[in-house]
Tab-separated table of C-alpha atoms in Angstrom:
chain	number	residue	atom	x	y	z
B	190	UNK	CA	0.000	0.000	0.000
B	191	UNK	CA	2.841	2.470	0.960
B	192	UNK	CA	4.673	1.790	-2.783
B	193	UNK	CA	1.026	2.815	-4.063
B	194	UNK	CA	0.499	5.640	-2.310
B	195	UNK	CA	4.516	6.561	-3.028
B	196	UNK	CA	3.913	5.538	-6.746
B	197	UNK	CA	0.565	7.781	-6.623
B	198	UNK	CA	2.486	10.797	-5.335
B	199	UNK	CA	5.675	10.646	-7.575
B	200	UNK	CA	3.173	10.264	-10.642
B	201	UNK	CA	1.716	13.610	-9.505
B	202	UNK	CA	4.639	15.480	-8.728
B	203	UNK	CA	5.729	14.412	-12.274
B	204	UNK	CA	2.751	15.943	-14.095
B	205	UNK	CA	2.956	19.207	-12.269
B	206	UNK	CA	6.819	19.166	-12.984
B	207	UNK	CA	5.596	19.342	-16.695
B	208	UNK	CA	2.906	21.815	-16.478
B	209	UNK	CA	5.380	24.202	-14.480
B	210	UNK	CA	6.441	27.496	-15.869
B	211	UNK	CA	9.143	28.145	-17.337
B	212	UNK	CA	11.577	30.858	-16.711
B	213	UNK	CA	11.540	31.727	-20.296
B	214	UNK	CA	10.097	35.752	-20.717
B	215	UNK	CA	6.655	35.842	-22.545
B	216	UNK	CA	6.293	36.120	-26.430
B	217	UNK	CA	6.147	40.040	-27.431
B	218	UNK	CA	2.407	40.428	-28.874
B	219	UNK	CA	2.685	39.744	-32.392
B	220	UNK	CA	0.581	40.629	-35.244
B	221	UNK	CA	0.367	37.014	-36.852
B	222	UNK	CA	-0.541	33.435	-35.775
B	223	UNK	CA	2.550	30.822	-34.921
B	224	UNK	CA	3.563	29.426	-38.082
B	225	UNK	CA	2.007	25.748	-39.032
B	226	UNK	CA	4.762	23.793	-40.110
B	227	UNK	CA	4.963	21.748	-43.402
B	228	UNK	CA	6.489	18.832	-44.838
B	229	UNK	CA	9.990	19.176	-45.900
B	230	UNK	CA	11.662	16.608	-48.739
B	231	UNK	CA	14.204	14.469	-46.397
B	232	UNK	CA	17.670	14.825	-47.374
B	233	UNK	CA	17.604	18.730	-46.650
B	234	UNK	CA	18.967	20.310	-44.119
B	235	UNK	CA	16.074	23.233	-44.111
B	236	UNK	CA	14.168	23.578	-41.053
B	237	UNK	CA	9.995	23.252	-41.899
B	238	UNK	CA	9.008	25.684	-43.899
B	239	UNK	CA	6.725	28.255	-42.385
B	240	UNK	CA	2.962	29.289	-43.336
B	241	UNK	CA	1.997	32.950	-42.206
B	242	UNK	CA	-0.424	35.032	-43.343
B	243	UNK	CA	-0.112	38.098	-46.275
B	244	UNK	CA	-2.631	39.501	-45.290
B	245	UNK	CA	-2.538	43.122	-44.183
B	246	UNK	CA	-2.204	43.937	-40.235
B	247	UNK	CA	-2.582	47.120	-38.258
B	248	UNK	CA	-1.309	47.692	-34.643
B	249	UNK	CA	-2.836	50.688	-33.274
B	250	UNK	CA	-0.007	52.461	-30.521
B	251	UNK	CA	-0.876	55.919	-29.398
B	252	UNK	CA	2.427	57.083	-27.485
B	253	UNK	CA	2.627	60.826	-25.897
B	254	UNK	CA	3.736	63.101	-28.220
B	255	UNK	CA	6.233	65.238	-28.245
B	256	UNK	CA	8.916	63.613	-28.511
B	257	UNK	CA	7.832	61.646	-32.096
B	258	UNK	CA	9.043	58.197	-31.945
B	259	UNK	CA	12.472	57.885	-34.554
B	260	UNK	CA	13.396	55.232	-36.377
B	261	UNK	CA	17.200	55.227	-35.786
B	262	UNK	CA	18.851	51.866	-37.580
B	263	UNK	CA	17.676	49.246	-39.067
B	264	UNK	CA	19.116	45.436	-38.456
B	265	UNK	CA	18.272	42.277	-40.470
B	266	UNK	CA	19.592	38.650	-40.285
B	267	UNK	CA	18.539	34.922	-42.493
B	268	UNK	CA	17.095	32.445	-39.826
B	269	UNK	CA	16.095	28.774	-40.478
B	270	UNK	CA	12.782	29.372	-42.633
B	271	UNK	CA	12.593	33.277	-42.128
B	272	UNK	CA	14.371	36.263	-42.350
B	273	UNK	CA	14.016	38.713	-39.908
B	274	UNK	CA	14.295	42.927	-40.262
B	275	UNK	CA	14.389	44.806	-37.540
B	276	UNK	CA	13.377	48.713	-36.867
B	277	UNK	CA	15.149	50.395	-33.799
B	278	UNK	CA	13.443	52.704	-32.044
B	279	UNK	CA	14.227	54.077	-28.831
B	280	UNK	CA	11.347	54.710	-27.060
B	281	UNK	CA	7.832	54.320	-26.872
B	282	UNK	CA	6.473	52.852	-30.220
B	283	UNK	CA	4.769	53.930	-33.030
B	284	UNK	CA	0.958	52.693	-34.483
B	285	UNK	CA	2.216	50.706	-37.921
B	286	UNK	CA	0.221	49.021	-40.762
B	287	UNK	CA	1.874	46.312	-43.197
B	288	UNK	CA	0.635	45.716	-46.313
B	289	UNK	CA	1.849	44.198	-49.918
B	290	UNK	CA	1.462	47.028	-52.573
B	291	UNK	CA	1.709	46.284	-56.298
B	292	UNK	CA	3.593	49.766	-56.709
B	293	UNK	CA	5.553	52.298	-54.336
B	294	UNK	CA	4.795	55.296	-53.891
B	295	UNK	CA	6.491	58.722	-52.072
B	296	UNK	CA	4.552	60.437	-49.590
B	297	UNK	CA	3.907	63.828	-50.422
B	298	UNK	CA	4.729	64.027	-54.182
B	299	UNK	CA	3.304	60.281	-55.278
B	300	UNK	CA	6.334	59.724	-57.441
B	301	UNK	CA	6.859	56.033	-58.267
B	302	UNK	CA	9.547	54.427	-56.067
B	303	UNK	CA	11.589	51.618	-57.653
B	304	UNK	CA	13.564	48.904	-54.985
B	305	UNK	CA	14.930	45.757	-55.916
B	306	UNK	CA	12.365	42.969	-55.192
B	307	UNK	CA	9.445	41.335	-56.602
B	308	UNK	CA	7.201	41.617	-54.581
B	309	UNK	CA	6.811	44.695	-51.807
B	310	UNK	CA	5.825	45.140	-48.383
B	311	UNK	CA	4.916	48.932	-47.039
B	312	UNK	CA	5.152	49.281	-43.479
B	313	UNK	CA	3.926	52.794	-42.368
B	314	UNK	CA	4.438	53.939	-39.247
B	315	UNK	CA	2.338	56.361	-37.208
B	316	UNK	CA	3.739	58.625	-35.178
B	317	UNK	CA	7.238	58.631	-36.559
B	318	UNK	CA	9.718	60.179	-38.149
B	319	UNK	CA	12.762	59.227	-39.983
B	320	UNK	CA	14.739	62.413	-38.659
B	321	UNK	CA	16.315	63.579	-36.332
B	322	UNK	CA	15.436	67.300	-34.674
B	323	UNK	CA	17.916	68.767	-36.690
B	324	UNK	CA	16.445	67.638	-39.486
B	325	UNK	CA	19.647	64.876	-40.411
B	326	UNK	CA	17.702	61.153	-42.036
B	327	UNK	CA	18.832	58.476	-39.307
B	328	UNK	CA	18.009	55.707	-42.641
B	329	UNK	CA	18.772	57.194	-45.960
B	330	UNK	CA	19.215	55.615	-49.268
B	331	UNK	CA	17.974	51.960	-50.651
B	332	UNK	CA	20.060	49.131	-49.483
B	333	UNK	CA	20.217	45.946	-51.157
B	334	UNK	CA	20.642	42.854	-48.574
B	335	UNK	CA	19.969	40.121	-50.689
B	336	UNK	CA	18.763	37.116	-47.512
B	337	UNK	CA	16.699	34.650	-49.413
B	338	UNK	CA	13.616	36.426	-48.764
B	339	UNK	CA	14.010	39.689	-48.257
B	340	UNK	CA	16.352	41.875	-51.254
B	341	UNK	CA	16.086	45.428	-49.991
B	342	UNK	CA	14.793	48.086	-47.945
B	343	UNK	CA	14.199	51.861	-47.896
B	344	UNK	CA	12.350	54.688	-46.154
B	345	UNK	CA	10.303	55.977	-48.861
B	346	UNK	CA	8.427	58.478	-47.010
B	347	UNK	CA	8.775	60.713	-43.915
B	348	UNK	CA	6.200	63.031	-44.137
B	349	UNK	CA	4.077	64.886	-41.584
B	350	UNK	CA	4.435	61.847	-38.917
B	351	UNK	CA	4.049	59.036	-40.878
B	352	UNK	CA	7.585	56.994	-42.339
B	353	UNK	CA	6.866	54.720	-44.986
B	354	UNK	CA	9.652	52.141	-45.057
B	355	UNK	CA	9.992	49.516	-48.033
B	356	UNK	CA	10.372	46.115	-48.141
B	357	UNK	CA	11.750	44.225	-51.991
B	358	UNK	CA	11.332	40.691	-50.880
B	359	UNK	CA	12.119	38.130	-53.666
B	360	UNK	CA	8.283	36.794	-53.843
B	361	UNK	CA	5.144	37.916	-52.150
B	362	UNK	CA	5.486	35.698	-49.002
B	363	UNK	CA	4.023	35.400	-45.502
B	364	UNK	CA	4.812	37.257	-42.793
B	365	UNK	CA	4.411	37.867	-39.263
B	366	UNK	CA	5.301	41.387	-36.799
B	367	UNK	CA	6.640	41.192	-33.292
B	368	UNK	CA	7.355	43.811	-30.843
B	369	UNK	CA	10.315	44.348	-28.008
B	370	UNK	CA	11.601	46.485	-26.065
B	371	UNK	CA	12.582	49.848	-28.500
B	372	UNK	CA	11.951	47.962	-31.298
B	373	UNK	CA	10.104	45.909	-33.924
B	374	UNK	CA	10.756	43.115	-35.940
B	375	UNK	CA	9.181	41.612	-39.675
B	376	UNK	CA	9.994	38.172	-39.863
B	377	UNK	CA	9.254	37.038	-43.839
B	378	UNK	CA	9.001	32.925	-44.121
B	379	UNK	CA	11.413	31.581	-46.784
């Protein structure tokens, strides 16, 4: 009866050993479900490929103004199935919306923008600015990065609070938005 009881108690302490937290921080809030894995061919050494959504997805942030939220750098790395660009800004964050657009466009004049890519993701962010008080860009020019999924980047627009920043991404692919501390992150599935 003891062994029982013992065998009773150890099975217990077990199952709430597995359902214990972890001391692992909690996932920022992200715009897009977990990826659903798929079936990769064997004989690769490719992690599963990833399935988000392309759908378009709006965060709404309304940080206290003055000071506008700046986008100072921008930071981008391949990962097993994604790649992953990241905004910097120090700070409290801006609203955004991603979107694919067939075309580019410049805020203010409308003028046709032309990256590298096939396919393009706008990201517009609201409050924001691109500049600094001075009125020096803290992300000038387009900059070709050729990862597997993502070719290039540029800040097409900073205009009256709202930066429009560029993705050229090598096909129109899924995506999914995360958020940490002073910055956030686009991570395209390849």
């Amino acid at each position: 009866m003891k062994g029982t009881i013992a065998l009773i108690v150890i099975t217990a302490l077990a199952g709430v050993t597995g359902c214990a937290a972890r001391n692992t921080p909690a996932p920022a809030a992200t715009a897009a479900p977990a990826p659903t894995p798929t079936a990769v061919p064997t004989g690769t050494t490719n992690v599963a490929a990833v399935t988000w959504p392309t759908t378009p997805v709006t965060v709404t942030h309304q940080p206290a103004v003055p000071p506008v939220p700046v986008l100072e750098g921008v930071r981008y790395a391949t990962h097993d199935g994604y790649d992953r660009i990241v905004l910097d800004i120090p700070g409290a964050l801006p609203g955004y919306t991603a979107k694919y657009v067939t075309e580019l466009r410049q805020d203010g004049s409308g003028d046709k923008v032309t990256i590298p890519g096939k396919a393009f993701l706008l990201i517009v962010l609201n409050p924001a600015q691109a500049h600094r008080d001075d009125g020096t860009a803290t992300v000038t020019g387009t900059h070709r990065i050729n990862l597997p999924g993502i070719t290039s980047y540029a800040v097409i627009g900073d205009y009256e609070g709202y930066v429009s920043f560029a993705l050229g991404l090598s096909a129109k692919r899924g995506f999914r938005i995360g958020e940490l501390s002073n910055r956030i992150y686009f991570d395209i599935a390849v």
